Amino acid sequence: ATPLAQRWAWVCGAVGGVVGMAVADLTAWLIAPSGAPVPAVGTMIINLLPAGLVNWGKETLGTADKPVLLVLIVLGVLALCALAGRLELRRPYGGGLVFAGVAAVGLIAALAGGQTSVRAVVPTVLGLLCGYVVLRALIARLQRLRTVAATAEPDQVAVAMARRTFLIWTGVAALAATAGAVAGRALVATAGAVEEARSQLRLPPATGSAPIPAEAELGIDGLAPYLTPNADFYRIDTALQVPTIAVEDWSLTVTGQVDREMTISFADLIARPMVEHVATLACVSNEVGGDLVGNAVWLGYPIRDLLAEAGIRPGMDMVLSTSDDGWTAGTPLAALTDPDRMALLAVGMNGEPLPLEHGYPVRMVVPGLYGYVSATKWVRELKVTTFAEDRGYWTPLGWSALGPIKTASRIDVPRKRSLDAGQVVVAGVAWDQHTGIAKVEVAIDGDWREAELAQVTGPDTWRQWVYRWDALPGQHTVAVRATNADGQVQTEDQAPPGPDGATGWHTITVDVG
């Protein structure tokens, strides 16, 4: 390759690198702010540096230490990507190895930062693919220009057209990548600043809480823990990107048919008496035996107290809650004002501020109702109204308006379907929030036997159960059903999630040898 072609190959690689970083940042902003590779690499470097060097950087650069580090990382990435362009010109796919290496560092940094979800690795992988595709396209046009110019008697018109095509492609890609990179960096920086503020936020202590009994955990491998870790808690919402709301920018308005419209800030909210409550949330889309359900300790302020302060006018039966992203849920007013139901404006989850993807800084938690009619994340408004006047997001799409939880149970163990003869542990969880679980039964080939139940903090949480089965060789069908505290037995009738929640017994088939 001529020196000029080599120089342009370096440019092609750098442009591909900018595209990759821009796509990674924009993707991170859309689905996983913590998965942005450049900040993740920066955090990893800070964690690996000796404390003395980190302190020197802070003392020397002050508040500019992190921006300087990020700039150095970006320049390092661009240098490597430029080298990839040179290698790609010399040998097809040679630059891909460099791009893959850069992406591997980003993935290692994300994993080192505790990001174990698939969502957190998508930005880096997608950035790698898009950046390399652009590099391949630009190198192909550069090689076309070389081929046209290297003929024995080059057609000057063809050479000029090939050169113009290459320059246009390179210029457009560079401009688009730069604009995308600037926008992505700004968006991720905003999300990152909110995440950092969240991690440093100190929530007030609860004025009252129910201690979790040691007997709530049966200690069985493979069984869902009594409290679901935040990182494993299911997430279902309509947000194309996770709202990033600073606590100083958040406020909640209580409006509609009330005597006094109210607007409270986050500072106003956490100055009120906070209550800690353990409650299980479940998505109406959960299939029989599915995992769209989780249990957590929530810290928040009772919604009924806020509504009482606003003063509810007669004849109202619904509260329409609105999320920061415009999503709405219609919650029965009776559930929010029930003195025996701990419906909360939650600010904490399992001992820490709400994660961004689970509604930071404030969300609703209403025991006994499916999430689509109650669990509004990033909540901004509570409108007191009626079901006749307003409808939540999902109701016009064919889902029922009220959404009460149905009695459900699930088999978590055994996970393997081929077992050895002898004692087999069959275990799982059952739930019927705000009513509670009184009994769980396991059927072995249609013969029902009562399972052992773990303890719970109250009726709003799921309950672990276990049955120890002396398994004989052969193929067996294992099913589970629960009975709630009102004596109602979980129905055998199979029904899909729509329009008001799935029903049926969770059943598995195992082969015992």
Short mmCIF file of C-alpha atoms in Angstrom, two decimals:
data_model
loop_
_atom_site.label_atom_id
_atom_site.label_comp_id
_atom_site.label_asym_id
_atom_site.label_seq_id
_atom_site.Cartn_x
_atom_site.Cartn_y
_atom_site.Cartn_z
CA ALA A 1 0.00 0.00 0.00
CA THR A 2 1.17 3.54 -0.73
CA PRO A 3 1.99 5.86 2.18
CA LEU A 4 -1.10 7.91 1.33
CA ALA A 5 -3.36 4.83 1.43
CA GLN A 6 -1.82 3.82 4.75
CA ARG A 7 -2.54 7.24 6.24
CA TRP A 8 -6.13 7.07 5.07
CA ALA A 9 -6.44 3.58 6.57
CA TRP A 10 -5.48 5.05 9.95
CA VAL A 11 -8.29 7.59 9.49
CA CYS A 12 -10.77 4.85 8.56
CA GLY A 13 -9.90 2.96 11.74
CA ALA A 14 -10.32 6.05 13.90
CA VAL A 15 -13.70 6.81 12.31
CA GLY A 16 -14.80 3.23 12.99
CA GLY A 17 -13.69 3.66 16.59
CA VAL A 18 -15.74 6.83 17.02
CA VAL A 19 -18.77 5.06 15.54
CA GLY A 20 -18.31 2.16 17.95
CA MET A 21 -18.07 4.41 21.00
CA ALA A 22 -21.04 6.49 19.85
CA VAL A 23 -23.23 3.42 19.34
CA ALA A 24 -22.12 1.96 22.68
CA ASP A 25 -22.93 5.17 24.56
CA LEU A 26 -26.31 5.66 22.89
CA THR A 27 -27.23 2.01 23.51
CA ALA A 28 -26.15 2.32 27.14
CA TRP A 29 -28.33 5.39 27.55
CA LEU A 30 -31.27 3.52 26.04
CA ILE A 31 -31.10 0.26 28.00
CA ALA A 32 -28.29 0.15 30.57
CA PRO A 33 -26.44 3.31 31.68
CA SER A 34 -24.06 1.23 33.78
CA GLY A 35 -23.04 -0.71 30.64
CA ALA A 36 -21.31 2.24 28.94
CA PRO A 37 -17.81 0.85 28.28
CA VAL A 38 -15.69 4.03 28.57
CA PRO A 39 -16.83 4.94 32.12
CA ALA A 40 -16.62 1.26 33.09
CA VAL A 41 -12.99 1.10 31.93
CA GLY A 42 -12.28 4.32 33.81
CA THR A 43 -13.70 2.86 37.02
CA MET A 44 -11.66 -0.30 36.55
CA ILE A 45 -8.47 1.72 36.07
CA ILE A 46 -9.17 3.76 39.21
CA ASN A 47 -9.74 0.56 41.18
CA LEU A 48 -6.48 -0.94 39.90
CA LEU A 49 -4.30 2.13 40.47
CA PRO A 50 -2.35 2.41 43.72
CA ALA A 51 -4.07 4.64 46.29
CA GLY A 52 -1.16 7.08 46.22
CA LEU A 53 -1.49 7.63 42.49
CA VAL A 54 -5.25 8.11 42.76
CA ASN A 55 -4.77 10.69 45.53
CA TRP A 56 -2.09 12.45 43.47
CA GLY A 57 -4.50 12.72 40.58
CA LYS A 58 -7.20 14.22 42.77
CA GLU A 59 -4.79 16.68 44.36
CA THR A 60 -3.21 17.69 41.06
CA LEU A 61 -6.25 17.79 38.79
CA GLY A 62 -9.02 18.43 41.31
CA THR A 63 -12.48 17.94 39.81
CA ALA A 64 -10.90 17.50 36.36
CA ASP A 65 -9.39 14.12 37.30
CA LYS A 66 -12.25 12.01 35.95
CA PRO A 67 -12.72 14.01 32.70
CA VAL A 68 -8.97 13.78 32.04
CA LEU A 69 -9.02 10.03 32.61
CA LEU A 70 -11.99 9.60 30.26
CA VAL A 71 -10.26 11.69 27.56
CA LEU A 72 -7.14 9.56 27.86
CA ILE A 73 -9.23 6.40 27.54
CA VAL A 74 -10.98 7.73 24.45
CA LEU A 75 -7.66 8.72 22.86
CA GLY A 76 -6.25 5.29 23.65
CA VAL A 77 -9.26 3.61 22.03
CA LEU A 78 -8.96 5.80 18.94
CA ALA A 79 -5.25 5.00 18.62
CA LEU A 80 -5.94 1.27 18.77
CA CYS A 81 -8.80 1.58 16.29
CA ALA A 82 -6.58 3.59 13.93
CA LEU A 83 -4.07 0.73 14.09
CA ALA A 84 -6.93 -1.62 13.29
CA GLY A 85 -7.58 0.36 10.11
CA ARG A 86 -3.96 -0.07 9.04
CA LEU A 87 -4.12 -3.82 9.72
CA GLU A 88 -7.44 -4.15 7.88
CA LEU A 89 -5.92 -2.58 4.76
CA ARG A 90 -3.05 -5.05 4.88
CA ARG A 91 -5.17 -8.15 5.54
CA PRO A 92 -8.96 -8.68 5.52
CA TYR A 93 -10.38 -8.95 9.05
CA GLY A 94 -7.00 -8.15 10.56
CA GLY A 95 -8.43 -5.05 12.21
CA GLY A 96 -11.30 -7.09 13.62
CA LEU A 97 -8.95 -8.67 16.14
CA VAL A 98 -8.02 -5.23 17.47
CA PHE A 99 -11.67 -4.19 17.68
CA ALA A 100 -12.48 -7.43 19.50
CA GLY A 101 -9.65 -6.80 21.95
CA VAL A 102 -10.90 -3.31 22.70
CA ALA A 103 -14.42 -4.65 23.22
CA ALA A 104 -13.10 -7.40 25.50
CA VAL A 105 -11.55 -4.77 27.77
CA GLY A 106 -14.91 -2.97 27.93
CA LEU A 107 -16.73 -6.20 28.80
CA ILE A 108 -14.19 -7.09 31.49
CA ALA A 109 -14.59 -3.61 32.98
CA ALA A 110 -18.39 -3.92 33.04
CA LEU A 111 -18.20 -7.34 34.68
CA ALA A 112 -15.59 -6.11 37.16
CA GLY A 113 -18.04 -3.39 38.14
CA GLY A 114 -20.62 -6.00 39.12
CA GLN A 115 -22.74 -5.73 35.95
CA THR A 116 -23.83 -9.33 35.40
CA SER A 117 -27.01 -8.81 33.38
CA VAL A 118 -27.11 -9.44 29.64
CA ARG A 119 -28.34 -5.89 29.16
CA ALA A 120 -25.08 -4.48 30.53
CA VAL A 121 -22.92 -6.16 27.86
CA VAL A 122 -25.12 -5.20 24.89
CA PRO A 123 -23.70 -1.64 24.47
CA THR A 124 -20.11 -2.87 24.10
CA VAL A 125 -20.99 -5.74 21.76
CA LEU A 126 -23.22 -3.59 19.56
CA GLY A 127 -20.59 -0.83 19.47
CA LEU A 128 -17.96 -3.35 18.39
CA LEU A 129 -20.13 -4.68 15.57
CA CYS A 130 -21.21 -1.28 14.24
CA GLY A 131 -17.71 0.20 14.46
CA TYR A 132 -16.18 -2.71 12.62
CA VAL A 133 -18.86 -2.69 9.91
CA VAL A 134 -18.09 0.98 9.23
CA LEU A 135 -14.35 0.24 9.15
CA ARG A 136 -14.89 -2.58 6.64
CA ALA A 137 -17.04 -0.34 4.44
CA LEU A 138 -14.49 2.51 4.40
CA ILE A 139 -11.54 0.18 3.76
CA ALA A 140 -13.47 -1.42 0.86
CA ARG A 141 -13.84 1.99 -0.78
CA LEU A 142 -10.21 2.84 -0.12
CA GLN A 143 -9.17 -0.42 -1.78
CA ARG A 144 -11.45 0.36 -4.71
CA LEU A 145 -9.66 3.69 -5.10
CA ARG A 146 -6.27 1.94 -4.99
CA THR A 147 -7.37 -0.58 -7.60
CA VAL A 148 -8.62 2.07 -10.02
CA ALA A 149 -5.50 4.21 -9.57
CA ALA A 150 -3.08 1.26 -9.91
CA THR A 151 -4.08 0.20 -13.44
CA ALA A 152 -1.48 0.51 -16.19
CA GLU A 153 -3.35 3.43 -17.75
CA PRO A 154 -5.67 4.76 -15.05
CA ASP A 155 -8.88 6.44 -16.15
CA GLN A 156 -8.57 9.81 -14.44
CA VAL A 157 -12.32 10.31 -14.42
CA ALA A 158 -12.81 6.94 -12.71
CA VAL A 159 -10.02 7.75 -10.25
CA ALA A 160 -11.62 11.09 -9.43
CA MET A 161 -15.03 9.46 -8.91
CA ALA A 162 -13.56 6.72 -6.70
CA ARG A 163 -11.66 9.33 -4.67
CA ARG A 164 -14.78 11.47 -4.30
CA THR A 165 -16.84 8.46 -3.22
CA PHE A 166 -14.27 7.47 -0.62
CA LEU A 167 -13.98 10.99 0.77
CA ILE A 168 -17.75 11.45 0.93
CA TRP A 169 -18.23 8.14 2.75
CA THR A 170 -15.42 8.93 5.17
CA GLY A 171 -16.61 12.49 5.79
CA VAL A 172 -20.25 11.53 6.36
CA ALA A 173 -19.28 8.67 8.66
CA ALA A 174 -16.92 10.93 10.62
CA LEU A 175 -19.50 13.69 11.04
CA ALA A 176 -22.29 11.29 12.02
CA ALA A 177 -20.00 9.43 14.41
CA THR A 178 -18.77 12.63 16.03
CA ALA A 179 -22.30 13.95 16.50
CA GLY A 180 -23.43 10.60 17.89
CA ALA A 181 -20.41 10.38 20.18
CA VAL A 182 -20.99 13.85 21.59
CA ALA A 183 -24.69 13.14 22.14
CA GLY A 184 -24.00 9.72 23.61
CA ARG A 185 -21.33 11.04 25.97
CA ALA A 186 -23.68 13.79 27.15
CA LEU A 187 -26.55 11.40 27.73
CA VAL A 188 -24.43 8.78 29.47
CA ALA A 189 -22.77 11.47 31.56
CA THR A 190 -26.20 12.58 32.74
CA ALA A 191 -27.22 9.02 33.58
CA GLY A 192 -23.86 8.38 35.21
CA ALA A 193 -24.16 11.47 37.38
CA VAL A 194 -27.60 10.36 38.57
CA GLU A 195 -26.31 6.84 39.26
CA GLU A 196 -23.39 8.22 41.25
CA ALA A 197 -25.73 10.46 43.24
CA ARG A 198 -28.01 7.48 43.85
CA SER A 199 -25.13 5.41 45.19
CA GLN A 200 -24.25 8.18 47.65
CA LEU A 201 -27.82 8.90 48.77
CA ARG A 202 -28.51 8.07 52.39
CA LEU A 203 -32.12 7.19 53.08
CA PRO A 204 -33.76 7.88 56.44
CA PRO A 205 -34.34 4.95 58.80
CA ALA A 206 -37.76 3.34 58.97
CA THR A 207 -40.02 4.17 61.88
CA GLY A 208 -41.32 0.63 61.84
CA SER A 209 -40.47 -2.66 60.17
CA ALA A 210 -41.23 -6.36 60.45
CA PRO A 211 -38.09 -8.42 61.16
CA ILE A 212 -37.51 -11.25 58.74
CA PRO A 213 -37.57 -14.58 60.62
CA ALA A 214 -34.64 -16.92 60.11
CA GLU A 215 -37.18 -19.62 59.21
CA ALA A 216 -38.17 -17.65 56.08
CA GLU A 217 -35.25 -19.34 54.30
CA LEU A 218 -35.28 -23.10 53.89
CA GLY A 219 -31.66 -23.11 52.70
CA ILE A 220 -32.20 -25.27 49.61
CA ASP A 221 -29.88 -24.91 46.62
CA GLY A 222 -31.74 -23.69 43.55
CA LEU A 223 -34.72 -22.39 45.50
CA ALA A 224 -35.51 -18.71 44.98
CA PRO A 225 -34.32 -16.78 48.07
CA TYR A 226 -36.91 -15.17 50.28
CA LEU A 227 -35.56 -11.74 49.29
CA THR A 228 -34.75 -11.31 45.61
CA PRO A 229 -31.46 -9.43 45.06
CA ASN A 230 -31.97 -6.14 43.25
CA ALA A 231 -29.79 -7.28 40.34
CA ASP A 232 -32.02 -10.36 39.83
CA PHE A 233 -35.39 -8.65 40.29
CA TYR A 234 -37.49 -8.84 37.14
CA ARG A 235 -38.00 -5.70 35.10
CA ILE A 236 -41.04 -5.14 32.88
CA ASP A 237 -41.93 -1.65 31.64
CA THR A 238 -42.53 0.30 28.44
CA ALA A 239 -39.57 2.69 28.81
CA LEU A 240 -37.33 2.70 25.73
CA GLN A 241 -34.69 4.25 27.96
CA VAL A 242 -34.43 4.26 31.70
CA PRO A 243 -35.44 7.71 33.01
CA THR A 244 -32.57 9.36 34.87
CA ILE A 245 -34.04 11.76 37.38
CA ALA A 246 -31.97 13.67 39.91
CA VAL A 247 -33.67 13.82 43.32
CA GLU A 248 -33.57 17.63 43.25
CA ASP A 249 -35.53 17.56 39.97
CA TRP A 250 -38.19 15.10 41.14
CA SER A 251 -41.59 16.12 42.42
CA LEU A 252 -44.97 14.44 42.78
CA THR A 253 -48.29 16.15 42.18
CA VAL A 254 -51.55 14.96 43.74
CA THR A 255 -54.35 16.26 41.57
CA GLY A 256 -57.82 15.44 40.28
CA GLN A 257 -60.86 15.21 42.55
CA VAL A 258 -59.17 16.34 45.75
CA ASP A 259 -59.83 19.20 48.13
CA ARG A 260 -56.23 20.41 48.03
CA GLU A 261 -53.89 19.80 45.12
CA MET A 262 -50.39 19.09 46.40
CA THR A 263 -46.87 19.00 45.04
CA ILE A 264 -44.14 17.48 47.15
CA SER A 265 -40.40 17.30 46.52
CA PHE A 266 -38.12 14.39 47.27
CA ALA A 267 -36.81 16.20 50.33
CA ASP A 268 -40.41 16.69 51.52
CA LEU A 269 -41.15 13.01 50.98
CA ILE A 270 -38.19 11.53 52.86
CA ALA A 271 -38.75 13.97 55.73
CA ARG A 272 -42.01 12.13 56.40
CA PRO A 273 -42.10 8.98 58.56
CA MET A 274 -40.74 6.14 56.46
CA VAL A 275 -42.14 2.60 56.74
CA GLU A 276 -40.32 -0.61 55.83
CA HIS A 277 -42.43 -3.40 54.38
CA VAL A 278 -41.69 -6.73 52.70
CA ALA A 279 -43.85 -7.32 49.63
CA THR A 280 -43.85 -9.51 46.55
CA LEU A 281 -44.45 -7.94 43.14
CA ALA A 282 -45.72 -9.97 40.20
CA CYS A 283 -46.27 -9.13 36.55
CA VAL A 284 -49.59 -10.03 34.96
CA SER A 285 -47.59 -11.39 31.99
CA ASN A 286 -46.05 -14.10 34.15
CA GLU A 287 -46.74 -17.57 32.80
CA VAL A 288 -47.49 -20.49 35.11
CA GLY A 289 -44.11 -21.40 36.62
CA GLY A 290 -42.55 -18.17 35.30
CA ASP A 291 -40.02 -15.86 36.94
CA LEU A 292 -41.68 -12.45 36.50
CA VAL A 293 -42.14 -12.24 40.25
CA GLY A 294 -39.85 -11.14 43.09
CA ASN A 295 -39.84 -10.27 46.77
CA ALA A 296 -38.10 -7.29 48.37
CA VAL A 297 -37.95 -5.04 51.41
CA TRP A 298 -39.44 -1.68 50.41
CA LEU A 299 -38.91 1.60 52.24
CA GLY A 300 -41.46 4.32 51.66
CA TYR A 301 -44.32 6.52 52.76
CA PRO A 302 -47.92 5.24 52.91
CA ILE A 303 -49.91 6.53 49.96
CA ARG A 304 -53.10 6.57 52.02
CA ASP A 305 -51.61 9.25 54.29
CA LEU A 306 -50.76 11.47 51.34
CA LEU A 307 -54.24 11.04 49.83
CA ALA A 308 -55.84 11.80 53.18
CA GLU A 309 -53.82 15.01 53.35
CA ALA A 310 -55.08 16.03 49.92
CA GLY A 311 -58.69 15.16 50.78
CA ILE A 312 -60.59 12.82 48.47
CA ARG A 313 -63.95 13.96 47.16
CA PRO A 314 -66.96 11.60 47.32
CA GLY A 315 -67.65 9.18 44.48
CA MET A 316 -64.04 8.54 43.48
CA ASP A 317 -62.83 4.95 42.96
CA MET A 318 -59.50 5.15 41.12
CA VAL A 319 -56.10 6.85 41.20
CA LEU A 320 -54.38 7.31 37.85
CA SER A 321 -50.63 7.36 38.41
CA THR A 322 -48.30 8.71 35.74
CA SER A 323 -44.66 7.82 35.22
CA ASP A 324 -41.93 10.21 34.13
CA ASP A 325 -41.98 8.51 30.71
CA GLY A 326 -45.75 9.01 30.34
CA TRP A 327 -46.89 5.48 31.25
CA THR A 328 -50.05 5.30 33.36
CA ALA A 329 -51.70 2.84 35.74
CA GLY A 330 -55.22 2.89 37.13
CA THR A 331 -55.23 1.67 40.74
CA PRO A 332 -58.41 1.00 42.75
CA LEU A 333 -58.70 3.77 45.33
CA ALA A 334 -59.80 1.22 47.92
CA ALA A 335 -56.44 -0.56 47.67
CA LEU A 336 -54.52 2.68 48.23
CA THR A 337 -56.61 3.84 51.20
CA ASP A 338 -57.00 0.43 52.87
CA PRO A 339 -55.67 0.88 56.45
CA ASP A 340 -54.54 -2.77 56.48
CA ARG A 341 -52.64 -2.62 53.18
CA MET A 342 -49.18 -1.06 53.02
CA ALA A 343 -49.34 0.74 49.66
CA LEU A 344 -46.16 2.81 49.48
CA LEU A 345 -44.43 5.58 47.63
CA ALA A 346 -41.20 3.61 47.80
CA VAL A 347 -37.74 5.18 47.82
CA GLY A 348 -35.72 2.15 48.95
CA MET A 349 -35.35 -1.47 47.88
CA ASN A 350 -33.54 -4.09 49.93
CA GLY A 351 -31.66 -1.57 52.01
CA GLU A 352 -30.54 0.82 49.28
CA PRO A 353 -32.08 3.58 47.14
CA LEU A 354 -34.17 2.22 44.29
CA PRO A 355 -32.03 1.15 41.30
CA LEU A 356 -32.56 3.39 38.26
CA GLU A 357 -34.29 0.61 36.32
CA HIS A 358 -36.65 -0.08 39.23
CA GLY A 359 -38.01 3.44 39.53
CA TYR A 360 -35.41 5.71 41.14
CA PRO A 361 -36.04 8.01 42.85
CA VAL A 362 -39.68 7.07 43.69
CA ARG A 363 -42.08 4.33 42.63
CA MET A 364 -45.35 2.79 43.79
CA VAL A 365 -45.63 -0.57 45.54
CA VAL A 366 -49.14 -1.90 46.19
CA PRO A 367 -49.44 -5.42 47.65
CA GLY A 368 -52.13 -7.64 46.17
CA LEU A 369 -52.32 -6.12 42.69
CA TYR A 370 -50.48 -6.96 39.50
CA GLY A 371 -47.87 -4.39 38.52
CA TYR A 372 -49.70 -3.10 35.47
CA VAL A 373 -52.38 -1.51 37.66
CA SER A 374 -50.22 -0.44 40.58
CA ALA A 375 -46.43 -0.56 40.41
CA THR A 376 -45.74 2.73 38.63
CA LYS A 377 -42.02 3.44 38.44
CA TRP A 378 -40.54 6.96 38.23
CA VAL A 379 -43.94 8.18 39.45
CA ARG A 380 -44.72 11.87 38.93
CA GLU A 381 -48.47 12.33 39.40
CA LEU A 382 -51.37 10.83 41.32
CA LYS A 383 -54.73 11.84 39.89
CA VAL A 384 -57.80 10.97 41.95
CA THR A 385 -60.54 10.06 39.50
CA THR A 386 -62.89 7.21 38.51
CA PHE A 387 -62.67 4.16 36.30
CA ALA A 388 -65.51 5.67 34.26
CA GLU A 389 -63.44 8.77 33.49
CA ASP A 390 -59.88 7.46 33.10
CA ARG A 391 -58.02 4.32 32.10
CA GLY A 392 -54.44 3.19 32.58
CA TYR A 393 -52.09 2.31 29.74
CA TRP A 394 -52.94 -1.40 29.48
CA THR A 395 -56.72 -1.32 29.94
CA PRO A 396 -57.55 -0.06 26.43
CA LEU A 397 -55.29 -2.83 25.10
CA GLY A 398 -57.59 -5.53 26.48
CA TRP A 399 -56.31 -6.12 30.02
CA SER A 400 -58.74 -6.01 32.93
CA ALA A 401 -59.07 -2.79 34.91
CA LEU A 402 -58.66 -4.07 38.47
CA GLY A 403 -55.83 -6.63 38.34
CA PRO A 404 -56.07 -8.50 41.67
CA ILE A 405 -53.34 -11.09 42.27
CA LYS A 406 -54.28 -14.74 41.75
CA THR A 407 -53.06 -17.58 43.96
CA ALA A 408 -49.95 -19.06 42.35
CA SER A 409 -47.18 -21.55 43.08
CA ARG A 410 -44.02 -22.63 41.33
CA ILE A 411 -41.57 -25.55 41.39
CA ASP A 412 -37.94 -24.35 41.53
CA VAL A 413 -36.27 -27.64 42.54
CA PRO A 414 -35.39 -30.12 41.11
CA ARG A 415 -33.94 -28.30 38.11
CA LYS A 416 -32.68 -31.50 36.49
CA ARG A 417 -35.24 -33.77 34.87
CA SER A 418 -33.16 -36.94 35.24
CA LEU A 419 -32.83 -38.00 38.87
CA ASP A 420 -31.43 -40.85 40.92
CA ALA A 421 -33.80 -42.98 42.94
CA GLY A 422 -34.01 -42.14 46.63
CA GLN A 423 -34.99 -39.00 48.50
CA VAL A 424 -35.58 -36.05 46.15
CA VAL A 425 -36.13 -32.53 47.36
CA VAL A 426 -39.05 -30.79 45.64
CA ALA A 427 -39.24 -27.10 46.55
CA GLY A 428 -40.49 -23.78 45.34
CA VAL A 429 -42.44 -20.65 46.22
CA ALA A 430 -46.14 -19.78 46.44
CA TRP A 431 -47.83 -16.39 46.67
CA ASP A 432 -51.16 -14.66 47.10
CA GLN A 433 -50.26 -11.15 48.19
CA HIS A 434 -52.40 -9.48 50.84
CA THR A 435 -54.17 -12.77 51.55
CA GLY A 436 -51.27 -15.09 52.25
CA ILE A 437 -50.51 -18.76 51.73
CA ALA A 438 -51.85 -21.28 54.27
CA LYS A 439 -50.97 -24.58 52.58
CA VAL A 440 -48.99 -26.00 49.66
CA GLU A 441 -49.48 -29.49 48.27
CA VAL A 442 -47.35 -31.51 45.89
CA ALA A 443 -48.82 -34.19 43.65
CA ILE A 444 -46.68 -37.17 42.65
CA ASP A 445 -48.49 -38.86 39.76
CA GLY A 446 -51.78 -37.37 41.01
CA ASP A 447 -51.35 -38.29 44.67
CA TRP A 448 -51.40 -35.08 46.73
CA ARG A 449 -49.12 -34.69 49.77
CA GLU A 450 -48.76 -31.64 52.00
CA ALA A 451 -45.48 -29.71 51.83
CA GLU A 452 -43.56 -28.05 54.64
CA LEU A 453 -43.87 -24.24 54.71
CA ALA A 454 -41.29 -21.64 55.64
CA GLN A 455 -42.14 -18.63 57.79
CA VAL A 456 -42.95 -15.19 56.35
CA THR A 457 -43.11 -11.60 57.56
CA GLY A 458 -46.78 -11.37 56.61
CA PRO A 459 -49.37 -12.12 53.95
CA ASP A 460 -47.86 -9.77 51.35
CA THR A 461 -44.89 -11.99 50.49
CA TRP A 462 -44.29 -15.25 48.75
CA ARG A 463 -43.64 -18.34 50.85
CA GLN A 464 -41.01 -21.01 50.36
CA TRP A 465 -42.13 -24.62 50.57
CA VAL A 466 -40.46 -28.06 50.41
CA TYR A 467 -41.54 -31.69 50.05
CA ARG A 468 -39.07 -34.53 50.49
CA TRP A 469 -40.03 -37.33 48.13
CA ASP A 470 -38.82 -40.93 48.24
CA ALA A 471 -38.59 -41.35 44.49
CA LEU A 472 -38.87 -44.76 42.84
CA PRO A 473 -37.51 -45.56 39.35
CA GLY A 474 -39.67 -44.56 36.41
CA GLN A 475 -41.17 -41.48 34.83
CA HIS A 476 -43.20 -39.30 37.20
CA THR A 477 -45.35 -36.19 36.97
CA VAL A 478 -44.90 -33.62 39.75
CA ALA A 479 -47.39 -30.80 40.26
CA VAL A 480 -47.95 -28.13 42.90
CA ARG A 481 -50.96 -26.20 44.13
CA ALA A 482 -51.43 -23.66 46.92
CA THR A 483 -54.29 -22.80 49.24
CA ASN A 484 -54.57 -19.21 50.41
CA ALA A 485 -55.38 -17.99 53.90
CA ASP A 486 -59.07 -17.69 52.98
CA GLY A 487 -59.20 -21.40 52.18
CA GLN A 488 -59.38 -21.00 48.40
CA VAL A 489 -57.46 -23.66 46.49
CA GLN A 490 -55.44 -22.64 43.45
CA THR A 491 -57.39 -23.55 40.34
CA GLU A 492 -56.27 -26.31 38.01
CA ASP A 493 -57.85 -24.57 35.00
CA GLN A 494 -55.18 -23.46 32.53
CA ALA A 495 -55.49 -19.87 31.33
CA PRO A 496 -53.00 -17.54 29.58
CA PRO A 497 -51.82 -14.29 31.20
CA GLY A 498 -54.32 -12.14 29.32
CA PRO A 499 -56.54 -10.47 30.32
CA ASP A 500 -56.09 -10.76 34.10
CA GLY A 501 -53.30 -13.24 34.92
CA ALA A 502 -52.39 -16.85 34.14
CA THR A 503 -53.84 -19.77 36.08
CA GLY A 504 -53.12 -23.49 36.39
CA TRP A 505 -50.86 -25.84 38.32
CA HIS A 506 -47.15 -25.79 37.58
CA THR A 507 -46.28 -29.32 36.48
CA ILE A 508 -43.00 -31.00 35.55
CA THR A 509 -42.06 -34.48 34.38
CA VAL A 510 -38.97 -36.24 35.76
CA ASP A 511 -37.23 -39.50 34.97
CA VAL A 512 -35.95 -41.39 38.00
CA GLY A 513 -33.26 -44.01 37.37
#
